[in-house]
Every structure is written in structure tokens, then in C-alpha cells.
Short mmCIF file of C-alpha atoms in Angstrom, two decimals:
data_model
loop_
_atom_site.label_atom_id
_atom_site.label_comp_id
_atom_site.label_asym_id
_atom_site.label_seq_id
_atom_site.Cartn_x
_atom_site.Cartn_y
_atom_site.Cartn_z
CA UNK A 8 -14.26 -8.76 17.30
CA UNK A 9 -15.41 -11.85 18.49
CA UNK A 10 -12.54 -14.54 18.47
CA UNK A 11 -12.96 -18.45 17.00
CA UNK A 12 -11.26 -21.27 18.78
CA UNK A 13 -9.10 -21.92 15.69
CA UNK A 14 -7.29 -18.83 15.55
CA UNK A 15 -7.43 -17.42 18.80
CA UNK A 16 -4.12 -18.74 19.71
CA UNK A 17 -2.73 -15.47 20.46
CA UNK A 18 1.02 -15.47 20.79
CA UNK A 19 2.67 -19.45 20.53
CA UNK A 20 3.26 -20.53 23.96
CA UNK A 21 6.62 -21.51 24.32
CA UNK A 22 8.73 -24.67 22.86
CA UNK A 23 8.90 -27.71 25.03
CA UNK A 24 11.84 -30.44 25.10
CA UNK A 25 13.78 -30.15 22.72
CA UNK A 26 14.66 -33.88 22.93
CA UNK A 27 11.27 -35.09 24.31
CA UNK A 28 11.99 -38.11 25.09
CA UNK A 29 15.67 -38.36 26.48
CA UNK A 30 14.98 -35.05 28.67
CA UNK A 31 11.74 -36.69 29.82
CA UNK A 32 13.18 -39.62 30.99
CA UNK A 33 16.26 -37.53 32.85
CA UNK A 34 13.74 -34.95 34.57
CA UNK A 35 11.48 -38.48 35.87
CA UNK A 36 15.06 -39.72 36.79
CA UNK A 37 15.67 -37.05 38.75
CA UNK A 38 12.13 -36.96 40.45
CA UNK A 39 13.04 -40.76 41.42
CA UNK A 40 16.30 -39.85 42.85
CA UNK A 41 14.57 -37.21 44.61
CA UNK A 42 11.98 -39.69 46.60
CA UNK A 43 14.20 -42.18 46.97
CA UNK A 44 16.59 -39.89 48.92
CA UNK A 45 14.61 -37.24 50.81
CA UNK A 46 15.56 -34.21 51.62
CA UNK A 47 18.74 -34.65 48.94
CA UNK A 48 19.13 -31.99 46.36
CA UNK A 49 18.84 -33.41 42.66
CA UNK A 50 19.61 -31.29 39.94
CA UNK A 51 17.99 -30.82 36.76
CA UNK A 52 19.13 -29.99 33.33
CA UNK A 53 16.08 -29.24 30.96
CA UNK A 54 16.62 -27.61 27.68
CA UNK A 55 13.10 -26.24 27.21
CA UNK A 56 11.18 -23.00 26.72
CA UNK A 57 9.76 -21.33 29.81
CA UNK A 58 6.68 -19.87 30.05
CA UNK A 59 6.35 -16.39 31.96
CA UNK A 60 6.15 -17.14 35.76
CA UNK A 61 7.48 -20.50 35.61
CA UNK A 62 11.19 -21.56 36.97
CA UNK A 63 12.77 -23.98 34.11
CA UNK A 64 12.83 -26.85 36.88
CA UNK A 65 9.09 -26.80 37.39
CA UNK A 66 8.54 -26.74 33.49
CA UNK A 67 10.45 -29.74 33.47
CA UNK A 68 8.80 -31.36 35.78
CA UNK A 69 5.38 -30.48 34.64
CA UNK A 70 6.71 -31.52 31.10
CA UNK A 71 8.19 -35.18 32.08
CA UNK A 72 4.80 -35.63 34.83
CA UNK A 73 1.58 -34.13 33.24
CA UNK A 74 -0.22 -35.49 30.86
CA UNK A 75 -3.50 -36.69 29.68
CA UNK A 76 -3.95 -38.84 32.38
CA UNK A 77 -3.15 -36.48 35.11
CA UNK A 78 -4.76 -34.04 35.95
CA UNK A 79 -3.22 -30.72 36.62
CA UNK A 80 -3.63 -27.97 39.35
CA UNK A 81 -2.92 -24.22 39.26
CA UNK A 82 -3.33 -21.03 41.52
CA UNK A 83 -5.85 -18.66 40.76
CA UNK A 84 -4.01 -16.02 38.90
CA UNK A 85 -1.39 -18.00 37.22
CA UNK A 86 -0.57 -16.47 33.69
CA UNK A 87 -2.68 -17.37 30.61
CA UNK A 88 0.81 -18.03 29.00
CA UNK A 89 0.96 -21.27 32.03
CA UNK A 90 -2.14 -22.71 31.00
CA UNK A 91 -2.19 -22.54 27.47
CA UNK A 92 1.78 -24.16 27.87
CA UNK A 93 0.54 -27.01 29.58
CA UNK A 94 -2.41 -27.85 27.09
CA UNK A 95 -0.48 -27.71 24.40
CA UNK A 96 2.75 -29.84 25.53
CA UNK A 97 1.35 -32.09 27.92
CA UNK A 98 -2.65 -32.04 26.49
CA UNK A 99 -3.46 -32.27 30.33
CA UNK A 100 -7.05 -31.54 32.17
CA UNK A 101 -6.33 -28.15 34.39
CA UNK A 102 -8.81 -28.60 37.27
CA UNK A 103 -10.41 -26.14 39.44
CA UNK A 104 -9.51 -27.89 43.01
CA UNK A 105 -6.09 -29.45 44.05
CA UNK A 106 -7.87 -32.38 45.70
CA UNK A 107 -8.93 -33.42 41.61
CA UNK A 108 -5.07 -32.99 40.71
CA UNK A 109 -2.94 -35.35 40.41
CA UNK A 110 -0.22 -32.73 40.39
CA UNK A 111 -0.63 -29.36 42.06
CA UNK A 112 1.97 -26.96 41.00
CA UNK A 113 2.80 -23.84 43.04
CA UNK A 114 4.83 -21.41 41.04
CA UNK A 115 6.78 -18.59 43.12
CA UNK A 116 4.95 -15.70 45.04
CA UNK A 117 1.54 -17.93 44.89
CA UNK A 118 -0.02 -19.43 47.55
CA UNK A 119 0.11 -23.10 48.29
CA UNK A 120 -3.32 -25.22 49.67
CA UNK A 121 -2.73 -26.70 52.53
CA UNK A 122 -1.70 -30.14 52.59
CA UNK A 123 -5.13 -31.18 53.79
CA UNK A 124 -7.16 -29.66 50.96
CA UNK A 125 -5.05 -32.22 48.49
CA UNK A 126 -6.06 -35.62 47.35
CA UNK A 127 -4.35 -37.96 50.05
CA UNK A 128 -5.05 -41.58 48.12
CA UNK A 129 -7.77 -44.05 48.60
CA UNK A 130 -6.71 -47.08 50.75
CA UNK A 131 -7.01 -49.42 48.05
CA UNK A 132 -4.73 -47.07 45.75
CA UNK A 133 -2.84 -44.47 47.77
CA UNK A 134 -0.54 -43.76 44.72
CA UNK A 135 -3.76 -41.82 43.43
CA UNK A 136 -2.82 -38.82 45.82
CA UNK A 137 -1.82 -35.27 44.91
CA UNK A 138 1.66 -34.81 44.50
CA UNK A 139 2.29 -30.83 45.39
CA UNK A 140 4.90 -29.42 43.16
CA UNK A 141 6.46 -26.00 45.46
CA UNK A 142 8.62 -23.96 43.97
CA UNK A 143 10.69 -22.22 46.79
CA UNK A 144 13.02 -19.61 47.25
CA UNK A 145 15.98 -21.43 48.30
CA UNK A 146 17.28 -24.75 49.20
CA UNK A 147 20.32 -23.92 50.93
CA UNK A 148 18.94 -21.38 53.35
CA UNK A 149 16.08 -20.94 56.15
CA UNK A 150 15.23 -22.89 59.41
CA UNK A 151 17.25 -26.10 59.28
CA UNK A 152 14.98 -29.58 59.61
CA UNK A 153 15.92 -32.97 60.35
CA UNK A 154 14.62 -35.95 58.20
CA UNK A 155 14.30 -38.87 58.87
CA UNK A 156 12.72 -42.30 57.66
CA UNK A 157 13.18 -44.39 54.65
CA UNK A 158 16.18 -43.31 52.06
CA UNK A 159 17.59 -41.55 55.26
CA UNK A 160 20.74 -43.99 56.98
CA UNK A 161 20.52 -41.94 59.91
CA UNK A 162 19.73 -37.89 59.93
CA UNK A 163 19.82 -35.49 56.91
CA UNK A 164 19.39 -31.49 57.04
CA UNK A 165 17.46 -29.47 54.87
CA UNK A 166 17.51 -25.95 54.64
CA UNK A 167 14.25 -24.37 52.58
CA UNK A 168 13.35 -20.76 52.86
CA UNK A 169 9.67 -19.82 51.25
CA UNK A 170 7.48 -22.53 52.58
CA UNK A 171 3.97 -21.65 52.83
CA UNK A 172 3.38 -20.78 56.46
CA UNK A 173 2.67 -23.50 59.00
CA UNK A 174 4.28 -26.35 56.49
CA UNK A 175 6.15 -28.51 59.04
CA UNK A 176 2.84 -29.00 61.06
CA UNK A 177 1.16 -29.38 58.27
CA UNK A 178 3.65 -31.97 57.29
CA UNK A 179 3.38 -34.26 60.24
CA UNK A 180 -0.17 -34.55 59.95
CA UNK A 181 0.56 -35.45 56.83
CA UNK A 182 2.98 -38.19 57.94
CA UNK A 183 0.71 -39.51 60.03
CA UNK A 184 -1.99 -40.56 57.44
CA UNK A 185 0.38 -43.34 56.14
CA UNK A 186 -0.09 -45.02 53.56
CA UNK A 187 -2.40 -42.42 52.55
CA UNK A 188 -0.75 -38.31 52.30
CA UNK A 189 0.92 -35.99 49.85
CA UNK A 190 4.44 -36.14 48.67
CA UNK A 191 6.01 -32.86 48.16
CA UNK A 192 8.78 -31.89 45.50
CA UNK A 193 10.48 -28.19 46.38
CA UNK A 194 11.65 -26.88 43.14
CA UNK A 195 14.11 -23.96 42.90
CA UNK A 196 15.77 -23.06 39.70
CA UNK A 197 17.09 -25.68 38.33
CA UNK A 198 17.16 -27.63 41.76
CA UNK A 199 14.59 -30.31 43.10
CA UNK A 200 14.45 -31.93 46.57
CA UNK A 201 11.80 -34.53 47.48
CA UNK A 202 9.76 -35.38 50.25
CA UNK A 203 8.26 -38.34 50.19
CA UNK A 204 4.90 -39.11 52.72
CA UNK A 205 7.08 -41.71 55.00
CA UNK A 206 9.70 -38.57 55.35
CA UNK A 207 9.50 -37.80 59.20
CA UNK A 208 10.50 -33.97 59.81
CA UNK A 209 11.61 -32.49 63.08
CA UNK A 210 12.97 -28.88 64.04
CA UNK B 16 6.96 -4.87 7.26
CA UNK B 17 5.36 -7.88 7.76
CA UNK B 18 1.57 -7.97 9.23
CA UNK B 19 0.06 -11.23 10.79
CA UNK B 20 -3.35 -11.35 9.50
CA UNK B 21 -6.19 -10.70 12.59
CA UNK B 22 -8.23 -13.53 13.60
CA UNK B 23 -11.83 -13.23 12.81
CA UNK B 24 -14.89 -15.73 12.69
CA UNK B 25 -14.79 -15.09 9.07
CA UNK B 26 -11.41 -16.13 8.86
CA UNK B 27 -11.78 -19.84 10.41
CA UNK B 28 -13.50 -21.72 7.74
CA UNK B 29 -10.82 -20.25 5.25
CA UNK B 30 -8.32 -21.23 7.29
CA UNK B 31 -9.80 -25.09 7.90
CA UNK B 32 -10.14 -24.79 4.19
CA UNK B 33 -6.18 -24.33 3.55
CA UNK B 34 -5.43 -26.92 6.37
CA UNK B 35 -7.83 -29.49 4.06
CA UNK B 36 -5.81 -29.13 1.09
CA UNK B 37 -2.61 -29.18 2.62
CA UNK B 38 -3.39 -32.40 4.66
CA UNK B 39 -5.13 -33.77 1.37
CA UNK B 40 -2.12 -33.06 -1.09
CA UNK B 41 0.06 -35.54 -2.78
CA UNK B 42 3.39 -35.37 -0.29
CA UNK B 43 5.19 -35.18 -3.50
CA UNK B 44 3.04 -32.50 -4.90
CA UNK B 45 3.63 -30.17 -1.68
CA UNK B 46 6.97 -30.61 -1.74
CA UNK B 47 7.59 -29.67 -5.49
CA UNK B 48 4.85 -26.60 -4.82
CA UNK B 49 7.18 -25.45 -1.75
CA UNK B 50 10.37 -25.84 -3.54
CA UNK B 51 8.99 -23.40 -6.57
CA UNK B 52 8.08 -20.71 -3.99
CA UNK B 53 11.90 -20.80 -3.39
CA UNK B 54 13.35 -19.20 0.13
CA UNK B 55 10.95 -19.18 2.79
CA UNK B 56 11.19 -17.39 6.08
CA UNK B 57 13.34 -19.24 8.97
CA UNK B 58 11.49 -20.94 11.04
CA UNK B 59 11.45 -23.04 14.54
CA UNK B 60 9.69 -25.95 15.52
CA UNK B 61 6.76 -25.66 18.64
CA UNK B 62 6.33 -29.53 18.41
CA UNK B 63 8.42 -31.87 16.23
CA UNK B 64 6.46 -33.83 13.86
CA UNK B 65 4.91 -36.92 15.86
CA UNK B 66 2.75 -39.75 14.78
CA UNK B 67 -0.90 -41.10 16.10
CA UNK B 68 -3.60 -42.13 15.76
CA UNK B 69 -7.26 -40.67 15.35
CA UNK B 70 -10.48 -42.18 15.65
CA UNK B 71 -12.83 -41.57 12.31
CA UNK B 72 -16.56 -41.84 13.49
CA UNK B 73 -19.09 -41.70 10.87
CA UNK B 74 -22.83 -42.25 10.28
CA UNK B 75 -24.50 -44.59 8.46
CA UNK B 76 -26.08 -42.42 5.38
CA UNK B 77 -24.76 -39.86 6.95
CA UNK B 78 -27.46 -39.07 9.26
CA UNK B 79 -27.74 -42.48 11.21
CA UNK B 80 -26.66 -43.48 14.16
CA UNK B 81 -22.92 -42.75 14.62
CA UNK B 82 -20.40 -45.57 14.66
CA UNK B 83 -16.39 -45.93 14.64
CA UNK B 84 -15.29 -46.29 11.21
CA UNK B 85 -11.79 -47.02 12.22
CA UNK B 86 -8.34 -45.94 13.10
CA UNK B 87 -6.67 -43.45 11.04
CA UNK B 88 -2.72 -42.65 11.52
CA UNK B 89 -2.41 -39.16 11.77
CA UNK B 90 1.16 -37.06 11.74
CA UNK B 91 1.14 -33.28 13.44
CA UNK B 92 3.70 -30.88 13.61
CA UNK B 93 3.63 -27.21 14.91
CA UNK B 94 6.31 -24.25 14.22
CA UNK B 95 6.22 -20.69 14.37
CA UNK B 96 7.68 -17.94 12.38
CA UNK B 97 10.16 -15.42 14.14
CA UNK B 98 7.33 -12.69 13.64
CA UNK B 99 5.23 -14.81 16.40
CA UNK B 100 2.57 -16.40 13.72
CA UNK B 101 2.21 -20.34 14.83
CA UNK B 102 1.14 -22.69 11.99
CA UNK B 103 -0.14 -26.25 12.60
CA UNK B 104 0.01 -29.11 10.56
CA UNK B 105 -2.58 -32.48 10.59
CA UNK B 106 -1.83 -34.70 7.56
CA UNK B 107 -3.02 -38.58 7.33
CA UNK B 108 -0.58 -40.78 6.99
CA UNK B 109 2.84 -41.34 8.73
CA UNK B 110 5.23 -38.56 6.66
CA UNK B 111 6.83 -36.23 8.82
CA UNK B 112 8.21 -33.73 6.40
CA UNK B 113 4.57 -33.12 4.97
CA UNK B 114 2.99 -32.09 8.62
CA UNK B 115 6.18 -30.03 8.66
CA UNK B 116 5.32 -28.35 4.75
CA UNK B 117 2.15 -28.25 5.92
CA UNK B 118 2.61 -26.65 9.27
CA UNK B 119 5.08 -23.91 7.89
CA UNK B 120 2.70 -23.08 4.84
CA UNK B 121 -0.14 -22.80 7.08
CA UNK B 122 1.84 -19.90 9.11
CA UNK B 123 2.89 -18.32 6.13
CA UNK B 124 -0.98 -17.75 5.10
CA UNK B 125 -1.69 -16.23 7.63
CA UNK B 126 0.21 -13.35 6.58
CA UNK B 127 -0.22 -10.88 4.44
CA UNK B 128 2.95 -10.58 2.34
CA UNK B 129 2.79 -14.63 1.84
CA UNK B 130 -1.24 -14.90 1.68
CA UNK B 131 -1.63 -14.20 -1.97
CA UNK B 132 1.52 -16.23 -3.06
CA UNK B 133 0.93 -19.40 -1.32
CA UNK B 134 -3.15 -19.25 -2.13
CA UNK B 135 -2.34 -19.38 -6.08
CA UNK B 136 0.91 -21.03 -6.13
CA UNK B 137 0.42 -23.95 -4.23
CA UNK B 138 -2.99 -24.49 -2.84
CA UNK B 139 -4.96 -23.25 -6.06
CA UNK B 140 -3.42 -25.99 -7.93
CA UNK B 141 -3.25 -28.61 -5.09
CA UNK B 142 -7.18 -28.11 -4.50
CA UNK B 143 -7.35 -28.71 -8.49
CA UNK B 144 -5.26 -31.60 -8.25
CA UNK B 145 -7.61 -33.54 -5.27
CA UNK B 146 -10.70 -32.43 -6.96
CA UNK B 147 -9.51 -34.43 -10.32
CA UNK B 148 -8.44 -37.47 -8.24
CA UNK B 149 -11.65 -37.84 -6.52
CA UNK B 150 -13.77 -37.56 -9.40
CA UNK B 151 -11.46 -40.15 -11.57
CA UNK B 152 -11.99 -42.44 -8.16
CA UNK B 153 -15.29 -41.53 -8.41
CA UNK B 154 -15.75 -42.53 -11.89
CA UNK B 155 -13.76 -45.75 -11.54
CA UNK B 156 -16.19 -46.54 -8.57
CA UNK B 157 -19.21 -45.53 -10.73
CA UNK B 158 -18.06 -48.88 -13.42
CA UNK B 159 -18.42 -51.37 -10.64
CA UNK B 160 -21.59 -49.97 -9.11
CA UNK B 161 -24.48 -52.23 -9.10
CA UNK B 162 -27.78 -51.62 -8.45
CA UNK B 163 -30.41 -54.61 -6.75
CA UNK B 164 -33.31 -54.83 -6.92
CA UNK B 165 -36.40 -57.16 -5.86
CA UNK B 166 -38.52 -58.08 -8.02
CA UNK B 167 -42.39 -58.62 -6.54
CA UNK B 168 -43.19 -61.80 -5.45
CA UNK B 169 -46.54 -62.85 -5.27
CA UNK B 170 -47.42 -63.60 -1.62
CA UNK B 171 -50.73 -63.80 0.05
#
């Protein structure tokens, strides 16, 4: 039976914030914190629904980031459920390439594009880059690397286990484009770290 | 048992046609209508009611050119019943408890143990109630109606 637009909603997706504005402004708190200390681990507290395939910190963060303005990549082979989620809370374009995205959110056991393939700013307006959302399997464990740069006194070590193959290389390319390049955010659970362009990674 | 009604092209325009007279009912109206259905089913809220605005475009004569009549405020809500069914709400206006009547009636006809109820107990008589106002405004609108006309002058 052919389906109609108006009723082919299927099952709801699930709820968003419950407090939409107060948990919006935490999460985007958080995501500051996160840049402004690199490599530090910021924790988030969202009280939302989760869609299938999502970890609650990345629905927050997709919540309190996307919206009509931003445009929004996904992996091929994302769930439906994702999708339809994000046009319905945050009313955001989904794009086909991650260099159209403003965001480009990775969701676990998908693969990330390589840094290159993302939007790295225009000189005029390098805030116009991709920011790659990762979700990851762990920020306490895996191959320790030392940051450095601004937010940083001297040294900090991060431990992430489930980066995309090759991501520190990546990553220094990536520093080197300045002021141009990608920030990254590393989302596990409930946990975010950032890492800003100017973050300089070694190890 | 309760059944959620299938979606079908068939079903869309009677579905837009529910949403009309929900969205073009008194507030007060709805709200006595819902109260006289008594206990409804529990239900949880998708996206609170929020307030915006919408752009009306028109044409002139309705088949010119189209234009931007002007901004409308517009309150939506959207809830779901705990079978699954979602209902959505559009009203004018800026009153948040009608999207939300609205929203919640507009899940409940979708199924078929509420269908039957809601369609004569509150939307039969709501639809009855809009018709009447617009053809009293209609009327009133008719008295002040005037009609020009030139009258031929003699050029040559």
C-alpha cells in the first residue's frame, strides 16, 4: 500500500530534552569546556530519549548543536530511527557528504571520513568548518597521547581506544592547516573530550 | 485490544480534514468537547507545545501571482499514546493547551476504538460550529459590500 507523507510516520522517534532549553544550554556548556580545555574529560548529563544506535552523549550533543542552520552528516547505514530523530527535534538538513556538514556525527562501529574529506573553513570564515562528532569506545584506555597548545599549561594525557585508524597522522595534518581544520569532540557514554584544531598531539 | 488505524493515501485528506477543525475550533469549545468525552488514555509529550511563526502566502484572486500575506503565530505540540500512535497538533494563535487538545485528539483518531467517538462527539459539532461562524462573518461582510462601477464617459 503505497504510503502518504502525512501518515507515514511509522513508530514516534523518540522524546528529546525534556527541559529544552536549560539542558541545551548545559550540553553547549559542556562542549565549551571541552575546547577550551583539550584533551579534558567533560561530563554530560542529558535527560533525553535515545534513538537506537545512538550513545545519550551524542544525542545531546546533536540536540544542543544541530539545527536548521547546520547542516548535519551521517554514515551510510545509520538507522532510519537516527534520521527521522534529528528532523524532527532539531529540523536539520542531513547531507550526503561530510565536507557540506557542519557537524559530522560518527556513531559507534561506523566508519569515520578522514579528516581531509571534511569542510576545513574558508580563510575569511574558518569557523564554517566541519566539526566531527566520534563516538569512541573509551576515554580512559588505549595508546596514551600528549597534548599540547592552547588550554594546555604544560602537557596533558589522553587515553582513547576506537579511533578510526591512522587518526593521529591524520590529526597533525590537520594541525597544520591553521586557522583553517576540523575540531574533533570524542563522545563516550555520557563523557565528551575536545580537541580543538590548535591542539598539538604527540605519541 | 486496541488497533492503530493503517496509513493509506485515502486516509490523508481525512486526516488533514480533522487537523482543520481542530486547529479551527473555539479553544473554549475543544476544551468543553474533551472534557465530555471524560478519561482519555495517558499520554506523553514528543515536543512540548512551542510558539512561531508561519508565513501565509496567497494569490491575488487566487490564481495570480503569489505574494506574502503576512505573519501568522502558530503554536505546535506533538505526543504519543503508550500504544505507539503519535498525534500532532498546529493551531493559530499562541494557546498552548489547545495544540496540546489538539495533538492528543488527533492520536486518538487514529484509532479505532476512539475513531467513531471523537468524529461525532467533538469534531461533528466543532465543524458545525466554524461553518455557522463563517457564514454569519460572511453575512456581516456581505452588509458593507459595495459594488463600483464606471459609468461611460464620452471620449473621442
Amino acid at each position: 500500500m503505497m504510503q502518504t507523507p502525512l501518515l507515514s510516520f511509522g513508530a514516534p522517534p523518540a522524546p528529546g530534552f525534556a527541559d529544552a532549553v536549560t539542558q541545551s544550554q548545559q550540553t553547549f556548556r559542556a562542549a565549551l569546556q571541552a575546547l577550551a580545555h583539550p584533551g579534558s574529560v567533560q561530563p554530560l548529563a542529558p535527560d533525553c530519549g535515545v534513538p537506537p544506535g545512538l550513545s545519550p552523549g551524542m544525542t545531546a550533543m546533536l540536540l544542543a548543536l544541530a539545527d536548521v542552520d547546520a547542516p548535519v552528516w551521517l554514515p551510510p547505514g545509520v538507522d532510519d530511527a537516527v534520521r527521522q530523530f534529528l528532523r524532527f527535534h532539531c529540523g536539520c538538513p542531513l547531507v550526503d557528504a561530510p565536507s557540506q556538514a557542519r557537524f559530522a556525527a560518527v556513531p559507534a562501529g561506523h566508519a569515520a571520513p578522514a579528516l581531509e574529506h571534511c569542510h576545513p573553513g574558508d580563510p575569511a570564515y574558518p569557523d564554517t568548518s566541519t566539526t566531527l562528532l566520534l563516538e569512541v569506545e573509551s576515554l580512559d584506555s588505549g595508546a596514551a597521547v600528549t597534548l599540547s597548545g592552547p588550554g594546555i599549561a604544560t602537557q596533558r594525557t589522553l587515553r582513547v581506544a576506537g579511533l578510526p585508524a591512522g587518526f593521529w597522522a591524520q590529526w597533525r595534518a590537520n594541525h597544520q592547516l591553521f586557522p583553517l581544520g576540523v575540531d574533533v569532540f570524542l563522545v563516550q557514554g555520557n563523557r565528551l573530550c575536545g580537541l580543538p584544531r590548535t591542539a598539538i598531539a604527540e605519541g | 485490544m486496541q488497533t492503530t488505524r493503517s496509513p493509506s493515501a485515502a486516509d490523508a485528506p481525512r486526516r488533514a480534514a480533522w487537523m482543520r477543525v481542530l486547529a479551527l475550533a473555539e479553544p473554549q469549545a475543544l476544551a468543553q468537547a474533551v472534557q465530555a468525552l471524560g478519561p482519555l488514555p495517558a499520554h506523553s509529550t514528543l515536543r512540548p507545545p512551542e510558539s512561531g511563526m508561519a508565513m501565509v502566502r496567497a494569490r491575488s484572486g487566487g490564481t495570480g501571482a503569489q505574494f506574502n500575506l503576512g505573519e501568522l503565530s502558530v503554536t505546535r505540540c506533538a505526543v504519543t499514546l503508550d500504544g505507539g500512535t503519535m498525534g500532532v497538533g498546529y493551531v493559530p494563535g499562541r494557546a498552548r493547551g489547545h495544540a496540546e487538545q489538539a495533538a492528543v485528539l488527533d492520536a486518538l483518531l487514529q484509532r479505532d476504538d476512539w475513531h467513531d467517538r471523537i468524529q461525532a462527539g467533538v469534531i461533528a459539532p466543532l465543524a458545525r460550529a466554524h461553518a455557522e461562524r463563517a457564514q454569519r462573518q460572511a453575512r456581516v461582510a456581505a452588509q458593507t459590500q459595495v459594488e463600483f462601477f464606471t459609468m461611460v464617459r464620452g471620449e473621442d
